[in-house]
Coordinates of C-alpha atoms and ligand atoms in Angstrom, one line a residue:
M122 CA -5.5 24.0 2.5
I123 CA -3.7 21.7 4.8
Y124 CA -5.6 18.8 6.3
F125 CA -4.7 17.9 9.9
Y126 CA -5.4 14.2 9.6
P127 CA -3.7 11.6 7.5
G128 CA -6.5 10.6 5.1
P129 CA -8.6 10.7 3.2
S130 CA -6.4 13.4 1.8
K131 CA -7.4 16.5 0.0
L132 CA -8.4 15.5 -3.6
Y133 CA -6.3 16.7 -6.4
P134 CA -8.0 19.7 -7.9
E135 CA -7.8 18.1 -11.4
V136 CA -10.1 15.4 -10.1
R137 CA -13.1 17.8 -10.7
Q138 CA -12.5 17.8 -14.4
Y139 CA -11.7 14.1 -14.5
L140 CA -15.1 13.4 -12.9
T141 CA -16.9 15.2 -15.7
D142 CA -14.6 13.5 -18.3
A143 CA -15.5 10.1 -16.8
Y144 CA -19.2 10.8 -17.2
D145 CA -18.8 12.1 -20.7
S146 CA -16.6 9.1 -21.8
G147 CA -19.4 6.7 -21.2
I148 CA -17.1 4.3 -19.3
L149 CA -19.3 4.5 -16.2
S150 CA -22.1 2.7 -18.0
M151 CA -20.0 -0.1 -19.4
N152 CA -20.0 -3.4 -17.7
H153 CA -16.8 -4.8 -16.3
R154 CA -16.6 -7.6 -18.9
S155 CA -16.6 -5.1 -21.8
A156 CA -13.7 -4.4 -24.1
E157 CA -13.8 -0.8 -22.9
F158 CA -13.3 -1.8 -19.2
V159 CA -10.5 -4.2 -20.1
E160 CA -8.7 -1.4 -22.0
L161 CA -9.1 0.9 -19.0
S162 CA -7.9 -1.8 -16.5
K163 CA -4.9 -2.7 -18.7
S164 CA -3.8 0.8 -19.3
T165 CA -4.1 1.8 -15.6
I166 CA -2.0 -1.2 -14.6
Y167 CA 0.6 -0.4 -17.2
L168 CA 0.7 3.2 -15.9
L169 CA 1.0 2.0 -12.3
K170 CA 4.0 -0.2 -13.2
E171 CA 5.6 2.6 -15.2
K172 CA 5.2 5.4 -12.8
L173 CA 5.8 3.4 -9.6
Q174 CA 8.6 1.3 -11.1
I175 CA 6.9 -1.9 -10.3
P176 CA 8.5 -4.9 -12.1
Q177 CA 6.6 -6.1 -15.2
D178 CA 6.2 -9.6 -13.8
Y179 CA 4.3 -8.4 -10.7
T180 CA 0.5 -8.7 -10.7
I181 CA -1.7 -5.8 -9.7
F182 CA -5.2 -6.3 -8.4
F183 CA -8.1 -3.9 -7.9
V184 CA -9.8 -4.5 -4.6
S185 CA -12.0 -2.4 -2.3
S186 CA -9.6 -1.3 0.4
A187 CA -6.4 -2.0 2.2
T188 CA -8.4 -3.6 4.9
E189 CA -9.8 -6.1 2.4
S190 CA -6.2 -6.9 1.3
W191 CA -5.4 -7.9 4.9
E192 CA -8.2 -10.3 4.7
I193 CA -7.2 -11.7 1.3
V194 CA -3.6 -12.3 2.6
A195 CA -4.9 -14.1 5.7
Q196 CA -7.2 -16.3 3.6
S197 CA -5.1 -17.1 0.6
L198 CA -1.4 -16.8 1.5
I199 CA -1.0 -18.1 5.1
T200 CA -0.9 -21.7 6.1
K201 CA 1.6 -21.9 9.0
G202 CA 1.3 -18.4 10.4
S203 CA 2.4 -14.8 10.0
L204 CA 4.7 -12.5 11.8
H205 CA 3.7 -8.8 12.2
I206 CA 6.2 -6.1 12.9
F207 CA 4.7 -2.8 14.0
N208 CA 4.9 0.2 16.3
G209 CA 1.4 1.7 15.9
A210 CA -2.4 1.3 15.5
F211 CA -2.6 0.2 11.8
G212 CA 0.0 -2.5 12.2
Q213 CA -1.8 -3.7 15.3
K214 CA -5.1 -3.8 13.5
W215 CA -3.6 -5.9 10.7
H216 CA -2.2 -8.3 13.3
E217 CA -5.6 -8.5 15.1
Y218 CA -7.5 -9.2 11.9
T219 CA -5.1 -12.0 10.9
L220 CA -5.4 -13.5 14.4
K221 CA -9.1 -14.0 13.7
T222 CA -8.2 -16.4 10.8
H223 CA -4.9 -17.8 12.1
Q224 CA -3.9 -18.7 15.6
E225 CA -0.3 -18.4 14.6
A226 CA -0.4 -14.7 13.8
N227 CA 2.6 -13.5 15.9
A228 CA 3.7 -10.0 16.6
I229 CA 6.9 -8.1 17.4
T230 CA 6.4 -4.5 18.4
F231 CA 9.0 -1.8 18.7
G232 CA 9.2 1.8 20.0
E233 CA 8.1 4.6 17.8
N234 CA 11.5 6.2 18.0
E235 CA 13.3 3.0 17.3
I236 CA 14.8 1.8 14.1
F237 CA 13.5 -1.8 13.8
N238 CA 16.4 -4.2 14.4
T239 CA 16.1 -7.3 12.1
N240 CA 18.2 -9.3 14.7
L241 CA 14.9 -9.4 16.6
L242 CA 13.4 -11.7 14.0
P243 CA 13.3 -15.3 15.2
N244 CA 15.5 -17.6 13.2
P245 CA 14.4 -20.2 12.1
L246 CA 11.0 -18.7 11.4
L247 CA 7.9 -20.7 11.2
S248 CA 5.6 -18.1 9.6
D249 CA 5.0 -18.0 5.9
I250 CA 4.9 -14.2 5.7
I251 CA 6.5 -11.2 7.4
C252 CA 4.2 -8.2 7.6
F253 CA 5.5 -4.7 7.9
T254 CA 3.5 -1.5 8.1
H255 CA 5.7 0.5 5.7
N256 CA 4.4 3.9 6.9
E257 CA 2.6 3.8 10.2
T258 CA 0.0 6.5 9.6
S259 CA -1.1 6.6 13.3
N260 CA 2.3 8.0 14.5
G261 CA 4.1 9.3 11.5
T262 CA 7.0 6.8 11.3
Q263 CA 8.3 4.7 8.5
I264 CA 10.4 1.6 8.2
L265 CA 13.9 2.2 6.7
P266 CA 14.4 0.6 3.3
N267 CA 17.4 -1.5 4.3
T268 CA 15.2 -3.4 6.8
F269 CA 13.5 -5.1 3.8
A270 CA 16.8 -5.9 2.2
T271 CA 18.2 -7.5 5.4
T272 CA 15.0 -9.4 6.0
A273 CA 14.8 -10.8 2.5
Q274 CA 18.4 -11.9 2.7
K275 CA 17.8 -13.6 6.0
F276 CA 14.6 -15.3 4.9
P277 CA 14.7 -15.9 1.2
D278 CA 11.9 -18.4 1.4
K279 CA 9.4 -16.2 3.1
L280 CA 7.0 -13.6 1.7
I281 CA 7.6 -10.0 2.7
A282 CA 4.3 -8.0 2.8
L283 CA 3.8 -4.2 3.2
D284 CA 0.8 -2.3 4.2
A285 CA 1.8 0.6 2.0
T286 CA -1.5 2.5 2.3
S287 CA 0.1 5.9 3.2
S288 CA 3.3 5.3 1.2
L289 CA 2.4 3.8 -2.1
G290 CA 2.5 6.6 -4.7
G291 CA 4.6 8.7 -2.4
I292 CA 7.6 6.6 -1.4
N293 CA 9.9 4.8 -3.8
I294 CA 9.8 1.1 -3.0
D295 CA 12.6 -1.3 -3.9
W296 CA 10.4 -4.1 -5.2
Q297 CA 13.1 -6.7 -5.4
Y298 CA 12.6 -7.3 -1.6
I299 CA 8.8 -7.0 -1.6
D300 CA 6.3 -9.7 -2.4
L301 CA 3.1 -8.0 -1.5
A302 CA 2.1 -4.4 -1.1
M303 CA -1.4 -3.2 -0.4
A304 CA -2.8 0.3 -0.4
S305 CA -6.0 2.4 -0.8
V306 CA -6.1 5.4 -3.2
Q307 CA -7.4 8.0 -0.7
K308 CA -4.0 8.7 0.8
C309 CA -1.0 9.3 -1.5
F310 CA -3.0 9.2 -4.7
G311 CA -5.3 12.0 -3.6
L312 CA -8.4 10.2 -4.9
P313 CA -11.8 9.5 -3.3
A314 CA -11.9 6.4 -1.1
G315 CA -13.3 3.1 -2.2
L316 CA -10.5 1.5 -4.3
G317 CA -7.7 -0.6 -3.0
L318 CA -4.6 -1.9 -4.8
M319 CA -2.9 -5.2 -4.1
I320 CA 0.5 -5.8 -5.8
C321 CA 1.9 -9.3 -5.8
S322 CA 5.3 -10.7 -6.9
P323 CA 5.5 -13.9 -8.9
K324 CA 6.6 -15.7 -5.7
A325 CA 3.4 -14.6 -3.9
I326 CA 1.2 -15.7 -6.9
T327 CA 3.0 -19.1 -7.0
K328 CA 2.3 -19.5 -3.3
A329 CA -1.3 -18.6 -3.7
L330 CA -1.8 -21.1 -6.5
L331 CA 0.0 -23.8 -4.5
I332 CA -2.3 -23.2 -1.5
G333 CA -5.2 -23.0 -3.9
E334 CA -7.7 -21.5 -1.5
R335 CA -11.0 -20.9 -3.3
K336 CA -13.6 -20.6 -0.6
R337 CA -14.3 -16.9 -0.8
Y338 CA -15.5 -14.4 -3.4
N339 CA -12.2 -12.6 -2.9
S340 CA -9.8 -15.6 -2.8
L341 CA -6.5 -14.6 -4.4
V342 CA -6.8 -17.5 -6.9
F343 CA -10.1 -16.1 -8.3
L344 CA -8.6 -12.6 -8.4
Y345 CA -5.7 -13.9 -10.3
E346 CA -7.8 -15.9 -12.8
N347 CA -9.8 -12.8 -13.6
M348 CA -6.8 -10.5 -13.8
K349 CA -5.3 -12.7 -16.5
N350 CA -8.0 -11.1 -18.6
W351 CA -7.6 -7.7 -17.0
Q352 CA -10.8 -8.2 -15.1
T353 CA -12.1 -8.3 -11.6
N354 CA -14.2 -11.0 -9.9
Y355 CA -16.9 -8.5 -8.9
T356 CA -18.1 -5.2 -10.4
P357 CA -15.2 -2.8 -9.4
N358 CA -15.1 0.8 -8.7
V359 CA -14.8 1.8 -12.4
L360 CA -15.0 5.5 -11.6
N361 CA -12.0 5.4 -9.3
I362 CA -10.0 3.3 -11.7
Y363 CA -10.6 5.9 -14.3
L364 CA -9.6 8.7 -12.0
L365 CA -6.5 6.8 -11.0
K366 CA -5.5 6.4 -14.6
R367 CA -6.0 10.1 -15.2
V368 CA -4.0 11.2 -12.1
L369 CA -1.2 8.8 -13.0
E370 CA -0.8 10.1 -16.5
N371 CA 0.2 13.5 -15.1
R372 CA 2.5 12.2 -12.4
P373 CA 6.3 12.3 -12.6
P374 CA 8.2 9.0 -12.0
I375 CA 8.1 7.9 -8.3
A376 CA 11.7 8.8 -7.6
Q377 CA 10.9 12.4 -8.4
T378 CA 7.8 12.5 -6.3
H379 CA 9.6 10.8 -3.4
Q380 CA 12.4 13.4 -3.5
L381 CA 9.9 16.2 -3.6
L382 CA 8.0 14.8 -0.6
Q383 CA 11.2 14.3 1.4
E384 CA 12.2 17.9 0.8
R385 CA 8.8 19.1 1.7
A386 CA 8.6 17.0 4.8
N387 CA 12.0 18.2 6.0
Q388 CA 10.8 21.8 5.5
W389 CA 7.7 21.1 7.5
Y390 CA 9.6 19.4 10.3
D391 CA 12.0 22.3 10.4
F392 CA 9.2 24.9 10.3
L393 CA 7.1 23.2 13.1
E394 CA 10.1 22.8 15.4
K395 CA 10.9 26.5 15.1
N396 CA 7.3 27.7 15.5
G397 CA 6.1 26.3 18.8
F398 CA 5.3 22.7 17.9
D399 CA 6.7 19.5 19.3
L400 CA 7.3 16.7 16.8
L401 CA 5.8 13.5 18.0
I402 CA 8.8 11.5 16.7
K403 CA 12.1 12.6 18.2
N404 CA 14.3 10.3 16.1
S405 CA 14.6 12.1 12.7
F406 CA 15.7 8.8 11.0
V407 CA 12.3 7.2 11.4
R408 CA 10.1 10.2 10.7
S409 CA 7.7 9.7 7.8
D410 CA 8.1 11.6 4.5
T411 CA 4.3 11.4 3.9
V412 CA 2.6 11.8 7.3
I413 CA 3.8 14.5 9.8
A414 CA 2.8 14.0 13.4
T415 CA 3.0 17.0 15.6
Q416 CA 1.4 18.7 18.6
R417 CA 1.4 22.2 20.0
K418 CA 3.9 22.7 22.8
G419 CA 2.8 22.8 26.5
Ligands
PLP792 C1 -5.7 4.4 6.0 C2 -4.9 3.1 6.3 C3 -5.5 1.8 6.3 C4 -7.0 1.6 6.0 O1 -7.3 1.9 4.7 P1 -8.8 1.4 4.2 O2 -8.9 2.0 2.8 O3 -9.7 2.1 5.1 O4 -8.9 0.0 4.3 C5 -4.7 0.8 6.5 N1 -3.4 0.9 6.8 C6 -2.8 2.1 6.8 C7 -1.3 2.2 7.1 C8 -3.5 3.3 6.6 O5 -3.0 4.5 6.6

């Protein structure tokens, strides 16, 4: 079955069996300070790093949603301000949320058929962090990988953050240019909603510790202190972490998944154009590999 909206996605069929396995394993009755949970958490994080080619020195956190991650970034990683680059509704929402916490949350918008030009970034830049919506789910566009490389070279002292909700697990990310990525599992991971992932570079962690914000239950410093022991600061979605682990075990390396998705997306774009549909995005360079936006002609 094809779902004509971008998420939650259809669950992987294997999930049915994994749900029963989770029940039978007893993990769902274990508390989140137990050795069993720690083992699950640790092995899931190792698998994420292995399958998604995330550097070993990055820290991965289990949170509730991508939306919560926006909040965590605003609370724990921004002092001077943020710069949000977007062309659609999710990027705008992230900007608006951050604006509630920081007056200096600035935005640069660009057209949905445009390749974002890094010459538009103000230099010098006051903001601590540059925020990109990697894959804009609302219009089916994605940011080209060299954008991150150019931005990182231009602003080596800033953090580069990605909302990767509809790309993580589907698109191969070049982590050397990325300090933060946030996602939920109900898109490219094909899992039920209710678990978010936040991935931080050592640079992002250093900055969070330097700022030392500890006013909230989900302050990044608390998350970090707990994750040193593979734990979370509140009772997490153990079922979903278990399902994530099982799904990851059977996944090929990300480069392979990405290639498959690219081929499949191109076939879809081709098919739709030839069968009475208009593609929302006319510029084929910025079309998403994971979310296809189309409408019936006329
Ligand atoms: C779905 C989506 C979100 C929101 O995810 P939640 O799990 O509801 O917080 C944020 N950003 C993008 C790009 C999305 O596609």
